[in-house]
XYZ file of C-alpha atoms in Angstrom:
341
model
C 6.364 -67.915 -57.622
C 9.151 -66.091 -55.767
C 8.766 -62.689 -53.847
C 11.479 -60.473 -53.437
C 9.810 -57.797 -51.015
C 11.512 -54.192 -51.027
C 10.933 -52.036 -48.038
C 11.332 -50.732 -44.375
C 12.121 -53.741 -41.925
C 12.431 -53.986 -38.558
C 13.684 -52.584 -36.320
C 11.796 -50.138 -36.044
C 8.413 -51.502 -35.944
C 6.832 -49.486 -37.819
C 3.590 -49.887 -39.243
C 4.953 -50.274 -42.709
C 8.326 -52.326 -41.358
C 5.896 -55.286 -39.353
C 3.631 -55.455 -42.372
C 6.336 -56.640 -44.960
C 8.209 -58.982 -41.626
C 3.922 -60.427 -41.775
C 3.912 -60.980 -45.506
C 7.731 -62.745 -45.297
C 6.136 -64.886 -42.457
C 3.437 -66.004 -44.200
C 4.890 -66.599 -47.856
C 7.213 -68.789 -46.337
C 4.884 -70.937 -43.789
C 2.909 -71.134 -47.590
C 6.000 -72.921 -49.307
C 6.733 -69.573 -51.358
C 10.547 -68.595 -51.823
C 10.795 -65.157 -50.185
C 13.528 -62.142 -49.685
C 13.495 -59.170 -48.411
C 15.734 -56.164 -49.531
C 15.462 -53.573 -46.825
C 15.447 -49.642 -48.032
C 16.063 -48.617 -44.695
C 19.288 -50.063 -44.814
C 20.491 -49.628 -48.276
C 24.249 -48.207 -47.692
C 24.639 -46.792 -51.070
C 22.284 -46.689 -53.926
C 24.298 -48.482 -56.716
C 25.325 -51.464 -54.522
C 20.737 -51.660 -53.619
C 20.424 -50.742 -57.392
C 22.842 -53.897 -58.195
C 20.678 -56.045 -55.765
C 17.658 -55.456 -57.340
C 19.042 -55.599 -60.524
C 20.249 -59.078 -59.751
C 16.926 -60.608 -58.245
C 14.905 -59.481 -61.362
C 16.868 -60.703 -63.965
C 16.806 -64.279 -61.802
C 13.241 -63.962 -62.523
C 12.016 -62.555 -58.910
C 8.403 -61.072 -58.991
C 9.280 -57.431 -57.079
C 6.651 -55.694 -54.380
C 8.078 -52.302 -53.056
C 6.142 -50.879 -49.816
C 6.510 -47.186 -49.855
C 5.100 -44.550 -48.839
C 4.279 -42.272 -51.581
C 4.975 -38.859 -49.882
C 8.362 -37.549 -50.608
C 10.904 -37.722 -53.669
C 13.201 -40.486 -52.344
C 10.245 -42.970 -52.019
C 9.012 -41.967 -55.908
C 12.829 -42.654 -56.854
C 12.670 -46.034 -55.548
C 9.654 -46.759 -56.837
C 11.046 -46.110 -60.317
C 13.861 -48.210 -59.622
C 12.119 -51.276 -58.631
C 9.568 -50.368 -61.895
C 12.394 -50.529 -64.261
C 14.307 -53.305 -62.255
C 10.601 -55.880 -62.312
C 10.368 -55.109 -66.398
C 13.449 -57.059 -66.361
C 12.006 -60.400 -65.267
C 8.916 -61.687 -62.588
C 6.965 -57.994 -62.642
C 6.512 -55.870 -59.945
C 3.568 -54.630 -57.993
C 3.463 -51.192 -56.014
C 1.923 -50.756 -52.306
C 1.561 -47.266 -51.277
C 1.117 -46.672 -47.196
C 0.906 -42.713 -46.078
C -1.782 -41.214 -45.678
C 0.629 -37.859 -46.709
C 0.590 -39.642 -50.209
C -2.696 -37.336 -51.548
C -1.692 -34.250 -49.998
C 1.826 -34.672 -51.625
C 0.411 -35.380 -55.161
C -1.704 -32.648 -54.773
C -3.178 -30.597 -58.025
C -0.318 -27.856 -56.567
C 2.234 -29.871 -57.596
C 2.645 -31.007 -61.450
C 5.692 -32.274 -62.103
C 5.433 -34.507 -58.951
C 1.850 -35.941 -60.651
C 3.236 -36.795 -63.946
C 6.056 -38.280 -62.849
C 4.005 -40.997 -59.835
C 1.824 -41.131 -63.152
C 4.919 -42.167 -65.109
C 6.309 -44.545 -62.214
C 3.125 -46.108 -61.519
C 2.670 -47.425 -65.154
C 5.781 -49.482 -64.747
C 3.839 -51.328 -62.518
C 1.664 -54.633 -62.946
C -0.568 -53.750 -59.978
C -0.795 -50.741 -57.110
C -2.286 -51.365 -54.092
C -3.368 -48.284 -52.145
C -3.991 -48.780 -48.319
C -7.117 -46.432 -48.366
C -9.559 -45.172 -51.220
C -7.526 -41.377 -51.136
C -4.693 -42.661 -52.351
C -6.586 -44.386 -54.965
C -8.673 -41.664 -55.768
C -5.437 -39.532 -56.576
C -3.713 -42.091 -58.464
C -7.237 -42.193 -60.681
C -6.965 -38.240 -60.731
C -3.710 -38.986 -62.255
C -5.254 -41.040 -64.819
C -3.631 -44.184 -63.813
C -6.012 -46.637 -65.027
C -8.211 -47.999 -62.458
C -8.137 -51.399 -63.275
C -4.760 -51.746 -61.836
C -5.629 -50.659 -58.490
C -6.971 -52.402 -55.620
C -7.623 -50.999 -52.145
C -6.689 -53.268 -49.417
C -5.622 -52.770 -45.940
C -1.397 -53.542 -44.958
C -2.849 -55.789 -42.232
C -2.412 -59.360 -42.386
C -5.074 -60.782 -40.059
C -2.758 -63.549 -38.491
C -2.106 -62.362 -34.832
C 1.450 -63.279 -34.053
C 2.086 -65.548 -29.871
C 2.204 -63.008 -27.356
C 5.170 -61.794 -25.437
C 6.045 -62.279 -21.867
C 6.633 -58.728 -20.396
C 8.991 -56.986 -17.756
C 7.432 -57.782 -14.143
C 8.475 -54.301 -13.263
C 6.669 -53.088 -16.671
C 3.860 -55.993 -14.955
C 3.746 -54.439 -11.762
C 3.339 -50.339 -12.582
C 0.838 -51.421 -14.993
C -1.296 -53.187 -12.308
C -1.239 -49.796 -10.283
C -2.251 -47.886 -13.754
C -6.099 -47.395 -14.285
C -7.199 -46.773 -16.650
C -4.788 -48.027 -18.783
C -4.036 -46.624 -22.462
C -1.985 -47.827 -24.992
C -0.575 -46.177 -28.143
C 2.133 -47.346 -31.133
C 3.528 -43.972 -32.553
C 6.900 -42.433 -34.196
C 7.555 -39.358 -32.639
C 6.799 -37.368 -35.719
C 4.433 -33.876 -36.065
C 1.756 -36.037 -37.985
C 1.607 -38.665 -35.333
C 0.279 -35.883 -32.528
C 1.844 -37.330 -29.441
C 1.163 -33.174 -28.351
C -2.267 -33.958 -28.683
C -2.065 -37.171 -26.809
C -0.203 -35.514 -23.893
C -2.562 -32.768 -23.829
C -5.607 -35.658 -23.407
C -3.564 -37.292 -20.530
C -2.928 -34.306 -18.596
C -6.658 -33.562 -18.954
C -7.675 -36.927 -17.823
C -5.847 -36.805 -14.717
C -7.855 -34.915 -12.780
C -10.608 -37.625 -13.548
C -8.272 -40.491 -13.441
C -5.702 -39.619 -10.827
C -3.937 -43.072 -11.014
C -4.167 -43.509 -15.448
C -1.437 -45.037 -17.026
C -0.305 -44.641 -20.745
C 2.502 -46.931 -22.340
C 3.614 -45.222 -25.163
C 5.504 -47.567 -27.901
C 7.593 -45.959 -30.457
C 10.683 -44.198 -31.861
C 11.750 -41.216 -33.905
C 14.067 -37.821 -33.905
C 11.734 -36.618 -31.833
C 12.122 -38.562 -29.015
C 13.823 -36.855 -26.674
C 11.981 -33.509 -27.059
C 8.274 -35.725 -26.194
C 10.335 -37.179 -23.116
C 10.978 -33.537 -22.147
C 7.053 -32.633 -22.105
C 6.104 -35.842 -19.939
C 8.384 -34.454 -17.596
C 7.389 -30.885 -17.658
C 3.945 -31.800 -17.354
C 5.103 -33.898 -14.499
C 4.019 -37.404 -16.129
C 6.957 -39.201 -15.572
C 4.539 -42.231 -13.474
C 1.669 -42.106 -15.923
C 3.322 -42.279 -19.165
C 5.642 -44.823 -19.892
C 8.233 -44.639 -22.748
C 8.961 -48.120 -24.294
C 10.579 -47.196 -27.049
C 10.960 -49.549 -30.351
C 9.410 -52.603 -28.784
C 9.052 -56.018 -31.157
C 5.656 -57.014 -32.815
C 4.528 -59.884 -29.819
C 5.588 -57.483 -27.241
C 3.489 -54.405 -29.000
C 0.754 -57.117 -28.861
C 0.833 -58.157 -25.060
C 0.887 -54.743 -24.554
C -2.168 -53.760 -26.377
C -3.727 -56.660 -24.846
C -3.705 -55.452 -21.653
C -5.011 -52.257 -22.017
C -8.011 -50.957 -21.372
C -8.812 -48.415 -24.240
C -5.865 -48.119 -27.475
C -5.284 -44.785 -28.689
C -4.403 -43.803 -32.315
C -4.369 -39.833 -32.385
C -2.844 -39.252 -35.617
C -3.178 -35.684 -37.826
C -2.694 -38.093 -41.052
C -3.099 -41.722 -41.655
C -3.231 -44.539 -44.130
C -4.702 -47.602 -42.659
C -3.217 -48.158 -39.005
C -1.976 -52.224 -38.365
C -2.389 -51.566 -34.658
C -5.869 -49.951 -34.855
C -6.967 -53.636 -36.485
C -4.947 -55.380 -33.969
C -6.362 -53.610 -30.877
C -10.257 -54.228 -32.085
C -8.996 -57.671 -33.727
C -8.636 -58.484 -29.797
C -11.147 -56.589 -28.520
C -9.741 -53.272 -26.983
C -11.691 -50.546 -27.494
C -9.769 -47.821 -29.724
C -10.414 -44.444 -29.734
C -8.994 -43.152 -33.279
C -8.770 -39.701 -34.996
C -10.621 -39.741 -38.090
C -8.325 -39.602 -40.758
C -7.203 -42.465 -43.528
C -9.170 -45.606 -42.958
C -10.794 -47.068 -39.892
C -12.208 -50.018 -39.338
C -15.815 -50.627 -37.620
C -15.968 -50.853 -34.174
C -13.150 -47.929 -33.523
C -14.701 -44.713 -31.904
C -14.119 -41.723 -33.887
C -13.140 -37.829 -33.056
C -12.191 -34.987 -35.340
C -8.391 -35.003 -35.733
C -6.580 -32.629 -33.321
C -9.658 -32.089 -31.327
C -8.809 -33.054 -27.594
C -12.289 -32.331 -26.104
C -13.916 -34.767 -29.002
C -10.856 -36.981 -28.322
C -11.678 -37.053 -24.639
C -15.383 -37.446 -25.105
C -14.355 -40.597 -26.886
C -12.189 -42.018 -24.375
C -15.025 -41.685 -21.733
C -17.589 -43.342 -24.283
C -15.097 -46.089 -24.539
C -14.176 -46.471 -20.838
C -17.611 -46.159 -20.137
C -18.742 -49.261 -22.931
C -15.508 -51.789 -21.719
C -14.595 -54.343 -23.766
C -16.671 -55.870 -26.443
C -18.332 -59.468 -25.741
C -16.440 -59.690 -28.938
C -13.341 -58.984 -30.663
C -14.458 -57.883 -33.907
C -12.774 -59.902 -36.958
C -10.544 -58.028 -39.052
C -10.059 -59.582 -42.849
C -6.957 -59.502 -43.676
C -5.091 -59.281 -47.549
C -3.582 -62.310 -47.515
C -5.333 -64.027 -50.003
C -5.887 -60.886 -52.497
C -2.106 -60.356 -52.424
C -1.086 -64.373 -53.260
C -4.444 -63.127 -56.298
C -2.255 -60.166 -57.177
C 1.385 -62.121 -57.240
C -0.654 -64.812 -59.556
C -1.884 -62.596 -61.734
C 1.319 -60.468 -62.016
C 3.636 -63.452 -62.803
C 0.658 -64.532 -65.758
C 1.225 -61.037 -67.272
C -1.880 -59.602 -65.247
C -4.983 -61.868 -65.980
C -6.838 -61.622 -63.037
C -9.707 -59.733 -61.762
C -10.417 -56.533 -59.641
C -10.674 -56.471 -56.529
């Protein structure tokens, strides 16, 4: 067995980005001969074409991690399909929660041709049952798709912080925590909107907001309009342990999200026991309080209810897919005798 893995990595650390730097750690802490071919950073498409080319044809078993919702990540999927009939197989993981919307019924050409690129592949894992639901509408057969969450379940050493970071955060209650890119379907509007709510409540709240995007500079703008600068914090891109320490520290984690596949830092908050207060959208783990998604009353009736509650005696244990994807790798390098999930 040897795993070329074909997706974002970090920096940034995204969602998608830490889960593929988790599944590197642990496939080679197991003994198991592992690359990684980063499609963030892919300079020109014949030279990553070339790559991949290269590692199939030396017999490399190929997982992509995209994210299912535009043309350029269908494109690469159908390069890394083609590239894995030349040698070890290949096996598909699909993120976005975007992914149904953009294979919608609307749109036919894009369904038969994720139809077409997902037969090229051994296995698809889909990070929530919508996704599989639409690749089944699709009528790619169902016995080559598994559902399993892009969370690992092995909680990386934490981080020693900033003691400025240290110090505003001891003279920040409550304290929230959020992992975001500043993008329209992550609803950092709707977050600031909660905040400036809550302040009248919580007069000395603090929220450290992790995260990067193009839209950056226009959600530091807000903060300041809404004269926030001391309650929300801006860390930008900050590395997994650090993300952790954070999170660990906080008293409620907040994932406020318009769309979602299955959110690593949702798992990791509750996998530690923070309360999270979560829209309702992709998959969510138990123990995560609920509202409706761009609702800030429901979102702020939430927060109170999880304020209110504290932290869990305790943490509640996340599973992790681990073990189903060294099942998956198995069966794909055999020719795909293995079981369902």
């Amino acid at each position: 067995m040897k795993i070329l893995l074909v997706g974002p990595y970090p920096p940034p650390h995204g969602g998608v980005s830490v889960h593929v730097a988790e599944i590197e750690r642990e496939l080679i802490s197991a003994g198991v001969p592992c690359k990684v071919l980063d499609s963030n950073r892919a300079s020109h498409s014949s030279e990553f074409c070339a790559a991949l080319g290269r590692y199939a044809l030396q017999g490399w078993t190929i997982h992509l991690h995209t994210n299912g919702h535009n043309r350029k990540s269908w494109l690469l999927a159908l390069a890394c399909g083609l590239a894995g009939k030349l040698g070890g197989g290949c096996v598909l993981t699909l993120h976005s929660g975007l992914a149904p919307e953009y294979l919608s019924p609307a749109f036919r050409w894009r369904r038969k041709f994720a139809a077409l690129v997902s037969s090229l592949y051994t296995r698809v894992i889909c990070v929530n049952t919508a996704i599989r639901d639409t690749l089944v509408s699709l009528n790619v057969a169902a016995e080559r798709l598994d559902v399993a969450p892009a969370y690992i379940g092995s909680l990386r050493p934490m981080a020693s912080l900033d003691p400025a970071l240290t110090l505003w955060m001891r003279h920040h209650q409550p304290l929230f925590s959020t992992a975001l890119f500043f993008r329209p379907e992550y609803g950092f509007d709707l977050l600031l909107n909660g905040i400036v709510r809550l302040r009248g409540q919580h007069p000395s709240l603090g929220c450290m907001v992790m995260g990067s995007g193009e839209q950056r500079a226009q959600a530091e703008s807000l903060v300041r309009a809404a004269g926030l600068g001391d309650h929300i914090r801006m860390l930008g891109d900050v590395d997994h342990e650090t993300c952790l320490s954070l999170i660990s520290q906080s008293d409620v984690f907040l994932r406020t999200t318009l769309q979602d596949g299955d959110s690593i830092s949702v798992r990791e908050a509750i996998a530690q026991g923070v309360p999270v207060v979560a829209s309702r959208v992709g998959t969510r783990p138990a123990g995560a309080i609920l509202f409706q998604p761009g609702d800030v009353s429901d979102m702020l009736a939430g927060i109170q209810q999880a304020i209110d509650a504290g932290r869990p005696e305790f943490a509640a244990v996340q599973s992790g897919c681990m073990d189903r994807l060294m099942e998956v790798y198995r069966g794909t390098i055999s020719g795909g005798a293995y079981a369902s999930a």
